[in-house]
PDB file of C-alpha atoms in Angstrom:
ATOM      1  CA  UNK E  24      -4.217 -24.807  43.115  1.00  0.00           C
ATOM      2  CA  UNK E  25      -1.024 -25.252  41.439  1.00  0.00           C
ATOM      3  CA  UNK E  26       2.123 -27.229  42.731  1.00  0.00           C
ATOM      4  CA  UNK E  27       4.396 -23.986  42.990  1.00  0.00           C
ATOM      5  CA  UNK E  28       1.361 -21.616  44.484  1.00  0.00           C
ATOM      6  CA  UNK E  29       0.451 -24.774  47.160  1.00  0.00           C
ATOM      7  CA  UNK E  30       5.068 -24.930  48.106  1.00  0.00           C
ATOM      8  CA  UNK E  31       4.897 -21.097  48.171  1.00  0.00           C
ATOM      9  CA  UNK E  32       1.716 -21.099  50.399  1.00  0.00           C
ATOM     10  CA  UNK E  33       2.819 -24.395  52.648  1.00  0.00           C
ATOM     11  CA  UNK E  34       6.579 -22.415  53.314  1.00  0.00           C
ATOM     12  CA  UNK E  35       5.105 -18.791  54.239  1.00  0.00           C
ATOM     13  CA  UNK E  36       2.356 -20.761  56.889  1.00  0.00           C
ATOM     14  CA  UNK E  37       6.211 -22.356  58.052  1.00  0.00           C
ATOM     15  CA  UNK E  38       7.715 -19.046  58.115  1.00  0.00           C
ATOM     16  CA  UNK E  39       5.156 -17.633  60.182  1.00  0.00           C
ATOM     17  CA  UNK E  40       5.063 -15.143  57.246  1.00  0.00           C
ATOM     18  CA  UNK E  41       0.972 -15.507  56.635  1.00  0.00           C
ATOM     19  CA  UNK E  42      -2.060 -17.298  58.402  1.00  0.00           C
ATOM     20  CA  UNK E  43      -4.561 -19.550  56.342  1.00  0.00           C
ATOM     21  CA  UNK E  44      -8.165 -17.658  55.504  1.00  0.00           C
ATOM     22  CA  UNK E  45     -11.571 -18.996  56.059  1.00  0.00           C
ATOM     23  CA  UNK E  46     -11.179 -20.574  52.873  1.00  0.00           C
ATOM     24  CA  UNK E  47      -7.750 -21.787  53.325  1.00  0.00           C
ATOM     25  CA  UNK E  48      -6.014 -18.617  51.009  1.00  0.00           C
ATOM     26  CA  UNK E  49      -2.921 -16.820  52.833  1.00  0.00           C
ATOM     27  CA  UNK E  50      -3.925 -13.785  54.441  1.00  0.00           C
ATOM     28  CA  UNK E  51      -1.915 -11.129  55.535  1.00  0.00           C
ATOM     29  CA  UNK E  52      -0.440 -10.487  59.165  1.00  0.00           C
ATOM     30  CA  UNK E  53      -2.213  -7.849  60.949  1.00  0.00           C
ATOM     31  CA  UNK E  54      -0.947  -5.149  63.132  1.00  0.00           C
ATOM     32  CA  UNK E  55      -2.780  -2.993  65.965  1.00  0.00           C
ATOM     33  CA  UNK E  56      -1.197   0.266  66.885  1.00  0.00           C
ATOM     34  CA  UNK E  57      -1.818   0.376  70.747  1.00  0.00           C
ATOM     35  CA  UNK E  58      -0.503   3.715  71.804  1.00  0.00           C
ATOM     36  CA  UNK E  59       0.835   6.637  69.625  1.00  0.00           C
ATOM     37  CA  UNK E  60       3.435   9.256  71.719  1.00  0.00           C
ATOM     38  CA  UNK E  61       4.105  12.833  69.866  1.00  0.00           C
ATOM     39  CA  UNK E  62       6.233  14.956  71.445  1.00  0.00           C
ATOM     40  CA  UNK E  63       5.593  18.301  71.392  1.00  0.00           C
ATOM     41  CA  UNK E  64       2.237  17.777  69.951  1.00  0.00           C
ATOM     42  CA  UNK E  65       1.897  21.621  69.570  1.00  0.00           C
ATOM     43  CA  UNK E  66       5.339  23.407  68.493  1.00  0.00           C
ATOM     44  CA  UNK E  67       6.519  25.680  66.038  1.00  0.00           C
ATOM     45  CA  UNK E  68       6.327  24.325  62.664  1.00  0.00           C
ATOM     46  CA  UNK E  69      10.137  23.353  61.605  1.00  0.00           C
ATOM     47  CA  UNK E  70      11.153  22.339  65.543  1.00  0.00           C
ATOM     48  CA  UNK E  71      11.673  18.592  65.650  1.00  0.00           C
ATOM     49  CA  UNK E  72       9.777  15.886  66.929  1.00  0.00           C
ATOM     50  CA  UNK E  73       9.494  12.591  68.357  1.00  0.00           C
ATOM     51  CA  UNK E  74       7.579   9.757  67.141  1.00  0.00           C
ATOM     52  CA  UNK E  75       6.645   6.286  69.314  1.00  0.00           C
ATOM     53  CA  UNK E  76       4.435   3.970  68.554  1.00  0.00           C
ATOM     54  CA  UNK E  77       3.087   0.597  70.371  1.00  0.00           C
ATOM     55  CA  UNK E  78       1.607  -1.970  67.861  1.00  0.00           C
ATOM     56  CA  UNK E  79       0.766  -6.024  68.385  1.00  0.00           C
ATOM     57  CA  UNK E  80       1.363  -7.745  65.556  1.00  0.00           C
ATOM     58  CA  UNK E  81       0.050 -10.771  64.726  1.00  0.00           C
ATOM     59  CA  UNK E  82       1.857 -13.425  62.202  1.00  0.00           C
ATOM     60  CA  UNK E  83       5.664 -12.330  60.780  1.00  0.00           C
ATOM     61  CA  UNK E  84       6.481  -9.325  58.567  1.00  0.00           C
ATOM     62  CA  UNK E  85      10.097  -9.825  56.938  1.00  0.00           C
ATOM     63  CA  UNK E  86      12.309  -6.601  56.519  1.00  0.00           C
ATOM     64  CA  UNK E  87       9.728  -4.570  58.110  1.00  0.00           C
ATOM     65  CA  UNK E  88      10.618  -0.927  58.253  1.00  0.00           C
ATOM     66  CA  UNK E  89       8.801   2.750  59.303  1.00  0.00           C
ATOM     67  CA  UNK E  90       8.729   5.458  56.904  1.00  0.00           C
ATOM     68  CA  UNK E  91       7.698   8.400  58.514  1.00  0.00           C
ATOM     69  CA  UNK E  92       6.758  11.668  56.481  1.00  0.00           C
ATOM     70  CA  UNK E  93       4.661  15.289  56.554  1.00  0.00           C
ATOM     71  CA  UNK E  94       2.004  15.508  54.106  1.00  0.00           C
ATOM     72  CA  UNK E  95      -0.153  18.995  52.639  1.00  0.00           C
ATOM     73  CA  UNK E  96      -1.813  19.359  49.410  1.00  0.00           C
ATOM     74  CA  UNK E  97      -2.117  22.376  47.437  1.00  0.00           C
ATOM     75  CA  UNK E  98      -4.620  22.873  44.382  1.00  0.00           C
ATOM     76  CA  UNK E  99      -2.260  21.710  42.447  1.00  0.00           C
ATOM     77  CA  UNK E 100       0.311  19.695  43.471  1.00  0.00           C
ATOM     78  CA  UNK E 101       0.804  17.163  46.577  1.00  0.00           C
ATOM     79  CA  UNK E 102       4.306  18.193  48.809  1.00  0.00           C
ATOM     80  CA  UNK E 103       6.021  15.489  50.610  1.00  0.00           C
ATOM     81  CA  UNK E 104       8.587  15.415  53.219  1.00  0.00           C
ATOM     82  CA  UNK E 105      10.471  12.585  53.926  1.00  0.00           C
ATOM     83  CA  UNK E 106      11.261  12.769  57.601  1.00  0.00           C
ATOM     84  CA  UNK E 107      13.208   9.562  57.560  1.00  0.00           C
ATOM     85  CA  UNK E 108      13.056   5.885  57.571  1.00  0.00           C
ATOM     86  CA  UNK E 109      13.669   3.024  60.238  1.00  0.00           C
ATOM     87  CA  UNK E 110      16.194   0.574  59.788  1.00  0.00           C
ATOM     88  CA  UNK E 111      14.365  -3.162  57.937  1.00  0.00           C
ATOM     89  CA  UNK E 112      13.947  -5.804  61.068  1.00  0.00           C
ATOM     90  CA  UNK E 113      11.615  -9.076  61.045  1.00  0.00           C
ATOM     91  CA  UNK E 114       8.637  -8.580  63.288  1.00  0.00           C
ATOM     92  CA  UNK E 115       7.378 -11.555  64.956  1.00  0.00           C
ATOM     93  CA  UNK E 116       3.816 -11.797  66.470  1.00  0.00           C
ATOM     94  CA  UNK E 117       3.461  -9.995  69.481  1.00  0.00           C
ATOM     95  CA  UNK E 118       3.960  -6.454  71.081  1.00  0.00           C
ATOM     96  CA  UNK E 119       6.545  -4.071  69.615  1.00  0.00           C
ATOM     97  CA  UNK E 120       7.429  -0.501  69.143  1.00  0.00           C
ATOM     98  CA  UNK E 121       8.977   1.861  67.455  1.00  0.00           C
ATOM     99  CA  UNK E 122      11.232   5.183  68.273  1.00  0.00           C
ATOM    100  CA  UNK E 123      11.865   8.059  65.442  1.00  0.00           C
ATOM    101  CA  UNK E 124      13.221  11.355  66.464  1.00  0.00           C
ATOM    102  CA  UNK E 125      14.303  14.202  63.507  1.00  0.00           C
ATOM    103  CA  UNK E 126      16.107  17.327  64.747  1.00  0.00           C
ATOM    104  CA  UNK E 127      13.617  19.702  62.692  1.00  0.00           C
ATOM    105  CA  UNK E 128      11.479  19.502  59.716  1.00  0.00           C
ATOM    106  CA  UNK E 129      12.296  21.324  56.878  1.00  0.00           C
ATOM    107  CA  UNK E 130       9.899  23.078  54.493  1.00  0.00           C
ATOM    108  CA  UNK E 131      11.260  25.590  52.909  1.00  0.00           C
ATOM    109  CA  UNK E 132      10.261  23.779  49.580  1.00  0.00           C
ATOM    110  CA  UNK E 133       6.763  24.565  50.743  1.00  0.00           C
ATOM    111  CA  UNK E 134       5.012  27.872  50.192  1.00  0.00           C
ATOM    112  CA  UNK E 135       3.741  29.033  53.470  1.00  0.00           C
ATOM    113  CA  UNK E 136       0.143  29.548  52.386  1.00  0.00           C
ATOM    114  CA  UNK E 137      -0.059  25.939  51.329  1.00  0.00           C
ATOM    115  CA  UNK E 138       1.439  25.044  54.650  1.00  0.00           C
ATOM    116  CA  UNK E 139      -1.352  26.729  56.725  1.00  0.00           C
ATOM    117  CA  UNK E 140      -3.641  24.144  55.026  1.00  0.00           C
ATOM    118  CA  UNK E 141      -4.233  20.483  56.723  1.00  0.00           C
ATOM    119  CA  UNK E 142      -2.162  17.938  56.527  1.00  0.00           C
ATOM    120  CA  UNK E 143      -0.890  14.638  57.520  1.00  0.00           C
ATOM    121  CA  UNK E 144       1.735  12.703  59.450  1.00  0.00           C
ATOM    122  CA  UNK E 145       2.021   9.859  57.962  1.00  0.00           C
ATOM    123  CA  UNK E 146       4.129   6.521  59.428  1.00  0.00           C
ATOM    124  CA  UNK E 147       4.193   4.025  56.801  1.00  0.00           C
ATOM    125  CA  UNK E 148       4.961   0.370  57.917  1.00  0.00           C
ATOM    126  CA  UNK E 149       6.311  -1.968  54.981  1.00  0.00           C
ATOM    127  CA  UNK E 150       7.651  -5.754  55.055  1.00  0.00           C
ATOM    128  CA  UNK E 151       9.954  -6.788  52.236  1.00  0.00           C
ATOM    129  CA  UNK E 152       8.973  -3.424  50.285  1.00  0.00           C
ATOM    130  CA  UNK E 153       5.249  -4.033  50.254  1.00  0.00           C
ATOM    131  CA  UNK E 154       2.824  -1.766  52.043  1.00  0.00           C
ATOM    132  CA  UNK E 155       1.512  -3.137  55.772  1.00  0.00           C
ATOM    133  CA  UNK E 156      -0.335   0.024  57.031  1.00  0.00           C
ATOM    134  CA  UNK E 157      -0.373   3.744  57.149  1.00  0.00           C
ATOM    135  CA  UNK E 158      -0.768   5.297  60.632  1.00  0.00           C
ATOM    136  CA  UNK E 159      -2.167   9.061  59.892  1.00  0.00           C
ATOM    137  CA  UNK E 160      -2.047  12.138  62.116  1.00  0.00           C
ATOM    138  CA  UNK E 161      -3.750  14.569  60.808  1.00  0.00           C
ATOM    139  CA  UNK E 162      -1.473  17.892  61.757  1.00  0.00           C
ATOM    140  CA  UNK E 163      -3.003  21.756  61.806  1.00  0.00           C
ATOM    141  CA  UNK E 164      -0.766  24.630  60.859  1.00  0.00           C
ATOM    142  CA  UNK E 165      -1.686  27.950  62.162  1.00  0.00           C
ATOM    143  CA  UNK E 166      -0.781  31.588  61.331  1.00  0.00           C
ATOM    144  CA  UNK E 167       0.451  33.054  64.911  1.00  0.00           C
ATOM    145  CA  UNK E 168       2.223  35.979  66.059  1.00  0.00           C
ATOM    146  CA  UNK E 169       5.604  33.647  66.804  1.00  0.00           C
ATOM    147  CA  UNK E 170       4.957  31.844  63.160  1.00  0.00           C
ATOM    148  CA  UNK E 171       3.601  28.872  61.672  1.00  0.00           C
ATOM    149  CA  UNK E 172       2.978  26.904  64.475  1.00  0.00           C
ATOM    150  CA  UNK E 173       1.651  22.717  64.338  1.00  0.00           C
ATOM    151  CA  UNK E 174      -0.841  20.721  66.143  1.00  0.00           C
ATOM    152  CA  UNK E 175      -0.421  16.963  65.933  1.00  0.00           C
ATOM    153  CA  UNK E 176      -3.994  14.798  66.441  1.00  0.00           C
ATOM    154  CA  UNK E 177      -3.096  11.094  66.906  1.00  0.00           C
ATOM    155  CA  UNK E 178      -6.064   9.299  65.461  1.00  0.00           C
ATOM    156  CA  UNK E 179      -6.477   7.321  68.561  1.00  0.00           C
ATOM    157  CA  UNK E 180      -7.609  10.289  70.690  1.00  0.00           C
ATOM    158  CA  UNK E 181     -11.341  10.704  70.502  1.00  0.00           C
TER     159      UNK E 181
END
């Protein structure tokens, strides 16, 4: 190992910022989502929603933020909506959560055939602008007499 890999490696196992492998590499810090909290889980498509999640994380993440955004693919051409993004904050080993609200979501880019498709709501954790993990909800879009109308699935439902 080289001098400036082994100072690199010695000051992120000081910063908390990685944990040594069974071969003595850096690995990343891990996170657990413990509980995931949408509200409405069923609603009409463009009403807003509310996003919490409960994770444990275990070693440091620097500048770690939440990007949270809808997902649905047509034949020909993925459509993302950026929903918004949490403000960058260390996270330190342990429990921790996070809160998102957005008024509505809008989709009017979106044809509404491709919208009645599956798709995805995504929350995208990053530290220091590299990706941690992607926490995906799968969401159904239905054709109903009121209009398009969403169901959220949180993956840790069985």
């Amino acid at each position: 190992m080289a001098k400036a890999e082994s100072k690199e490696l010695a000051a992120a196992f000081d910063e908390g910022q990685s944990k040594p492998g069974a071969e003595g590499k850096a690995t990343s810090p891990s996170v657990e989502v413990r509980r995931i909290d949408i509200t409405p889980e069923s609603a009409p498509l463009n009403d807003g929603l509310e996003l919490e999640l409960e994770y444990e994380v275990e070693g440091h993440l620097i500048d770690a933020s939440w990007e949270i955004k809808f997902m649905v693919d047509s034949a020909h051409k993925r459509h993302i909506v950026l929903l918004g993004t949490t403000d960058a904050e260390p996270l330190v080993s342990g429990l921790g959560s996070f809160y998102f609200m957005v008024p509505q979501i809008d989709v009017t880019d979106v044809k509404p055939g491709t919208l009645t498709n599956c798709g995805l709501l995504t929350a995208s954790l990053t530290s220091d602008g590299m990706p941690v993990l992607d926490v995906n909800m799968v969401v159904v879009v239905t054709q109903e007499a009121c209009g398009l109308v969403r169901t959220i699935y949180s993956p840790l439902d069985s």
